[in-house]
Coordinates of C-alpha atoms and ligand atoms in Angstrom, one line a residue:
M1 CA -101.5 218.8 -104.3
D2 CA -102.9 220.6 -107.3
L3 CA -101.9 224.2 -106.9
G4 CA -104.6 225.3 -109.4
L5 CA -102.2 227.4 -111.4
T6 CA -102.7 225.8 -114.9
N7 CA -102.9 228.5 -117.6
K8 CA -102.1 231.4 -115.2
I9 CA -99.6 233.9 -116.6
A10 CA -96.5 235.0 -114.7
V11 CA -93.6 237.4 -115.1
V12 CA -90.5 236.3 -113.2
Q13 CA -87.7 238.8 -113.1
G14 CA -84.0 237.9 -112.8
A15 CA -84.6 234.3 -113.9
S16 CA -81.8 233.1 -116.1
R17 CA -80.3 231.3 -113.1
G18 CA -80.4 231.0 -109.3
L19 CA -83.5 231.6 -107.3
G20 CA -85.5 233.3 -110.0
Y21 CA -84.8 230.4 -112.3
G22 CA -86.0 228.0 -109.6
V23 CA -89.3 230.0 -109.2
A24 CA -89.9 230.1 -113.0
T25 CA -89.3 226.4 -113.3
A26 CA -91.6 225.5 -110.4
L27 CA -94.4 227.7 -111.9
S28 CA -93.9 226.2 -115.3
R29 CA -94.2 222.7 -113.9
E30 CA -97.6 223.8 -112.5
G31 CA -98.8 224.8 -116.0
V32 CA -98.1 228.5 -115.7
R33 CA -97.2 230.4 -118.9
V34 CA -94.0 232.3 -117.8
V35 CA -92.2 235.3 -119.1
I36 CA -88.7 235.5 -117.7
C37 CA -86.0 238.2 -118.0
S38 CA -82.4 239.0 -117.3
R39 CA -79.9 241.3 -118.9
N40 CA -78.0 238.8 -121.1
R41 CA -79.7 237.5 -124.3
S42 CA -78.0 234.2 -124.7
E43 CA -78.4 233.3 -120.9
I44 CA -82.1 234.2 -120.8
E45 CA -82.9 232.4 -124.1
S46 CA -81.1 229.2 -122.9
A47 CA -82.9 229.4 -119.6
A48 CA -86.3 229.7 -121.4
K49 CA -85.5 226.6 -123.5
S50 CA -84.5 224.5 -120.5
I51 CA -87.6 225.6 -118.4
Q52 CA -89.9 224.9 -121.3
S53 CA -88.4 221.5 -122.0
E54 CA -89.1 220.6 -118.3
G55 CA -92.6 222.1 -117.8
G56 CA -93.9 221.6 -121.4
Y57 CA -95.6 225.0 -121.3
P58 CA -94.5 228.0 -123.3
V59 CA -91.8 230.3 -121.8
L60 CA -91.0 233.7 -123.2
P61 CA -87.5 235.1 -122.7
V62 CA -87.0 238.9 -122.6
V63 CA -83.8 240.9 -122.3
C64 CA -84.4 243.4 -119.5
D65 CA -82.5 245.2 -116.8
V66 CA -85.3 245.7 -114.3
A67 CA -83.8 249.0 -113.3
N68 CA -84.3 250.3 -116.8
P69 CA -87.8 251.8 -117.3
E70 CA -87.9 251.3 -121.1
Q71 CA -86.7 247.7 -120.9
R72 CA -89.2 247.0 -118.0
A73 CA -92.1 248.4 -120.2
N74 CA -91.0 246.1 -123.0
L75 CA -91.0 243.1 -120.6
F76 CA -94.6 243.7 -119.6
E77 CA -95.7 244.5 -123.1
T78 CA -94.1 241.3 -124.4
C79 CA -96.1 239.4 -121.7
R80 CA -99.3 241.2 -122.6
K81 CA -98.9 240.5 -126.3
G82 CA -97.6 236.9 -126.0
F83 CA -99.9 235.6 -123.2
G84 CA -102.0 238.4 -121.7
P85 CA -101.7 240.5 -118.6
P86 CA -99.8 238.7 -115.8
D87 CA -101.7 237.1 -112.9
I88 CA -98.4 236.6 -111.0
L89 CA -95.5 239.0 -110.6
V90 CA -92.2 237.9 -109.1
C91 CA -89.8 240.7 -108.6
N92 CA -86.2 239.8 -108.4
A93 CA -82.7 241.0 -109.4
G94 CA -79.1 240.5 -108.5
G95 CA -78.1 241.8 -105.1
P96 CA -76.1 245.0 -104.6
P97 CA -72.3 244.7 -104.1
P98 CA -71.0 243.9 -100.6
G99 CA -69.4 246.5 -98.5
N100 CA -69.9 248.6 -95.3
F101 CA -71.1 252.2 -94.7
T102 CA -67.7 253.8 -95.3
E103 CA -67.4 252.4 -98.8
F104 CA -70.5 253.7 -100.7
T105 CA -71.5 257.0 -102.2
E106 CA -75.0 258.4 -102.7
Q107 CA -74.8 257.0 -106.3
D108 CA -74.3 253.5 -104.9
Y109 CA -77.4 253.8 -102.7
K110 CA -79.4 255.2 -105.6
R111 CA -78.3 252.3 -107.9
A112 CA -79.2 249.7 -105.2
L113 CA -82.6 251.4 -104.6
E114 CA -83.4 251.5 -108.3
T115 CA -82.6 247.9 -108.8
N116 CA -83.8 246.3 -105.6
F117 CA -86.6 248.6 -104.6
L118 CA -88.0 251.1 -107.2
S119 CA -88.0 248.5 -110.0
A120 CA -90.4 246.4 -107.9
V121 CA -92.6 249.5 -107.0
E122 CA -92.9 250.4 -110.7
S123 CA -93.5 246.8 -111.8
V124 CA -96.4 246.6 -109.4
R125 CA -97.8 249.8 -110.7
T126 CA -97.7 248.3 -114.2
V127 CA -99.6 245.1 -113.4
V128 CA -101.9 245.9 -110.5
E129 CA -104.9 247.5 -112.3
D130 CA -105.5 244.4 -114.4
M131 CA -105.2 242.2 -111.3
K132 CA -107.7 244.3 -109.5
T133 CA -110.1 244.0 -112.5
R134 CA -109.8 240.2 -112.4
R135 CA -109.9 240.2 -108.6
W136 CA -107.0 237.8 -108.5
G137 CA -103.3 238.4 -108.3
R138 CA -100.1 237.2 -106.7
I139 CA -97.2 239.6 -106.0
L140 CA -94.0 238.1 -104.6
F141 CA -90.8 239.9 -103.8
I142 CA -87.5 238.0 -103.4
T143 CA -85.6 239.9 -100.6
S144 CA -83.2 238.4 -98.1
M145 CA -83.0 237.0 -94.6
A146 CA -81.0 240.3 -94.0
V147 CA -84.4 241.9 -93.5
K148 CA -84.8 240.0 -90.2
Q149 CA -81.1 240.2 -89.2
P150 CA -79.0 242.7 -91.2
I151 CA -75.7 241.3 -92.5
D152 CA -72.7 243.4 -91.6
S153 CA -71.0 243.5 -95.0
L154 CA -74.2 244.1 -97.0
I155 CA -75.4 247.5 -96.1
L156 CA -76.8 248.3 -99.5
S157 CA -78.8 245.1 -99.6
N158 CA -80.0 245.5 -96.0
S159 CA -81.3 249.0 -96.7
A160 CA -83.0 248.4 -100.1
R161 CA -84.7 245.1 -98.9
S162 CA -86.0 246.8 -95.8
A163 CA -87.7 249.5 -97.9
L164 CA -89.3 246.8 -100.1
T165 CA -90.5 244.9 -97.1
A166 CA -92.3 248.0 -95.7
Y167 CA -93.8 248.7 -99.1
A168 CA -95.0 245.1 -99.4
K169 CA -96.7 245.2 -96.0
T170 CA -98.3 248.5 -96.8
I171 CA -99.8 247.6 -100.2
S172 CA -100.8 244.1 -99.0
R173 CA -103.5 245.7 -96.9
D174 CA -104.8 247.9 -99.8
L175 CA -104.8 245.0 -102.3
A176 CA -106.2 242.2 -100.1
P177 CA -109.9 243.2 -100.8
F178 CA -109.2 242.6 -104.5
G179 CA -108.0 239.0 -104.1
I180 CA -104.4 240.1 -104.5
T181 CA -101.8 238.8 -102.1
V182 CA -98.4 240.4 -101.6
N183 CA -95.6 238.5 -99.9
C184 CA -91.8 238.5 -99.6
I185 CA -89.6 235.4 -99.5
L186 CA -86.4 235.9 -97.6
P187 CA -83.7 233.5 -98.8
G188 CA -81.0 232.4 -96.4
L189 CA -77.9 230.8 -97.9
H190 CA -78.6 229.0 -101.2
R191 CA -75.8 227.8 -103.5
T192 CA -76.2 230.1 -106.5
R193 CA -73.9 232.3 -108.6
R194 CA -74.5 235.2 -106.2
L195 CA -73.4 233.1 -103.2
E196 CA -70.4 231.7 -105.1
S197 CA -69.1 235.3 -105.6
L198 CA -69.6 236.1 -101.9
A199 CA -68.0 232.8 -100.9
R200 CA -65.0 233.6 -103.2
Q201 CA -64.6 237.0 -101.4
I202 CA -64.7 235.4 -98.0
S203 CA -62.2 232.8 -99.0
E204 CA -59.8 235.4 -100.4
N205 CA -60.1 237.5 -97.2
S206 CA -59.7 234.6 -94.9
G207 CA -57.1 232.6 -96.8
Q208 CA -59.3 229.5 -96.6
T209 CA -59.9 227.2 -99.6
M210 CA -63.3 227.5 -101.2
E211 CA -64.1 224.0 -99.9
E212 CA -63.4 225.2 -96.3
T213 CA -65.5 228.3 -96.9
W214 CA -68.5 226.3 -98.1
K215 CA -68.2 224.0 -95.1
E216 CA -68.1 227.0 -92.7
L217 CA -71.1 228.6 -94.4
A218 CA -73.1 225.3 -94.1
A219 CA -72.0 224.9 -90.4
D220 CA -74.1 228.0 -89.4
I221 CA -77.3 226.5 -90.9
P222 CA -79.2 224.2 -88.5
V223 CA -80.2 221.8 -91.3
G224 CA -76.5 221.4 -92.1
R225 CA -76.4 222.4 -95.8
L226 CA -77.2 225.3 -98.1
G227 CA -80.6 225.6 -99.8
T228 CA -81.4 224.8 -103.4
S229 CA -83.2 226.9 -106.0
E230 CA -85.6 224.0 -106.5
E231 CA -86.7 224.1 -102.8
F232 CA -87.0 227.8 -103.0
G233 CA -89.1 227.6 -106.2
A234 CA -91.5 225.1 -104.6
V235 CA -92.3 227.5 -101.7
A236 CA -92.7 230.4 -104.1
A237 CA -95.1 228.4 -106.3
F238 CA -97.2 227.5 -103.3
L239 CA -97.4 231.2 -102.3
C240 CA -98.5 232.0 -105.9
S241 CA -101.2 229.4 -105.8
G242 CA -104.9 229.6 -105.0
K243 CA -104.1 227.5 -101.9
A244 CA -102.3 230.4 -100.3
S245 CA -105.1 233.0 -100.7
F246 CA -105.1 233.7 -96.9
I247 CA -101.4 234.4 -96.7
T248 CA -100.6 238.1 -97.4
G249 CA -98.3 240.8 -96.1
Q250 CA -95.8 238.1 -94.9
S251 CA -92.1 237.8 -94.9
I252 CA -91.5 234.0 -95.3
V253 CA -87.9 233.0 -94.3
H254 CA -86.4 230.2 -96.4
D255 CA -83.1 229.6 -94.5
G256 CA -82.8 226.1 -93.1
G257 CA -83.4 227.5 -89.6
T258 CA -80.6 230.1 -89.6
I259 CA -82.4 233.1 -88.2
R260 CA -82.8 232.9 -84.4
A261 CA -85.5 235.6 -84.0
L262 CA -89.0 234.6 -83.0
L263 CA -90.7 237.0 -85.6
Ligands
NAD1 P1 -77.9 235.1 -108.9 O1 -76.9 236.2 -109.1 O2 -77.5 233.7 -108.9 O3 -79.1 235.3 -110.0 C1 -79.6 236.6 -110.2 C2 -80.5 236.5 -111.5 O4 -81.0 237.8 -111.7 C3 -79.7 236.2 -112.7 O5 -80.6 235.5 -113.7 C4 -79.2 237.5 -113.3 O6 -78.9 237.5 -114.7 C5 -80.4 238.3 -113.0 N1 -80.2 239.8 -112.8 C6 -79.3 240.4 -112.1 N2 -79.5 241.7 -112.1 C7 -80.5 241.9 -112.9 C8 -81.2 243.1 -113.3 N3 -80.7 244.3 -112.9 N4 -82.2 243.0 -114.1 C9 -82.7 241.8 -114.6 N5 -82.1 240.6 -114.2 C10 -81.0 240.7 -113.4 O7 -78.6 235.5 -107.5 P2 -79.5 234.5 -106.6 O8 -78.7 233.9 -105.7 O9 -80.5 233.8 -107.4 O10 -80.3 235.6 -105.7 C11 -81.5 236.3 -106.1 C12 -81.8 237.4 -105.1 O11 -81.8 236.9 -103.8 C13 -80.6 238.4 -105.1 O12 -81.1 239.7 -105.0 C14 -79.8 238.0 -103.9 O13 -79.1 239.1 -103.4 C15 -80.9 237.5 -103.0 N6 -80.3 236.6 -102.0 C16 -79.7 235.5 -102.4 C17 -79.2 234.6 -101.4 C18 -78.5 233.3 -101.8 O14 -78.0 232.6 -100.9 N7 -78.4 232.9 -103.0 C19 -79.3 234.9 -100.0 C20 -80.0 236.1 -99.7 C21 -80.5 236.9 -100.7

């Protein structure tokens, strides 16, 4: 299926590895000119090289902590100067640290909200007027299956993602008349660096080996394995395409069947 994305312009945040990398790679394979960011220069430059070598289209790496307003402004300015204003915005960052409600201070909540909620709100504000003028845009937020079923040990993530979900639903209704869709993709368990550090913690707490921990995590997933960044990227690219123009305001779960809820 031709997704009709050739020559579109995308900003994909948190894309030096993991799910963001998977999304940037899938978009690049479809002919999208992609600007990617993360906080580490050598990691983001090496990610840009490998995405570009696969897709064959130019990829611009930018060093940017999405929670930092100046660095975020530079990210969008680099896109504008290098390619033009973005047609596609994918908001993503590392998840907040694990822990329960007794463990975190107001500062911890503020940091989680800045990184996993307000950075997305401000990124949308930066790109949306150009999208409105062109009457075409795709806004995608990478959240978590925790939005459907909060995870006990991830109170900061549960809280910040839920705020972003409500924001996404609200703006999706305002932006639909302009040809702009706004959706969230909710990852279940995917084998990325983020999950490796959570698995290490589970294994230390339980005394299991890492291999036993991976097996136990996969056993809870009906398809019997963890997801891949490539599978995740393919779904994201479809949601960013012209083919998905009637899908907006949705939270699409990508979890191998883990969540039991009907909605
Ligand atoms: P990851 O840690 O493997 O990769 C995160 C990427 O974002 C990296 O490129 C990292 O350098 C970058 N990054 C981190 N903080 C950043 C910041 N402040 N500014 C800019 N870049 C930043 O994580 P992942 O597994 O790819 O997960 C992506 C998102 O999805 C995270 O928010 C995570 O919590 C969420 N999630 C992941 C899973 C999973 O199983 N992997 C499940 C549910 C939710």
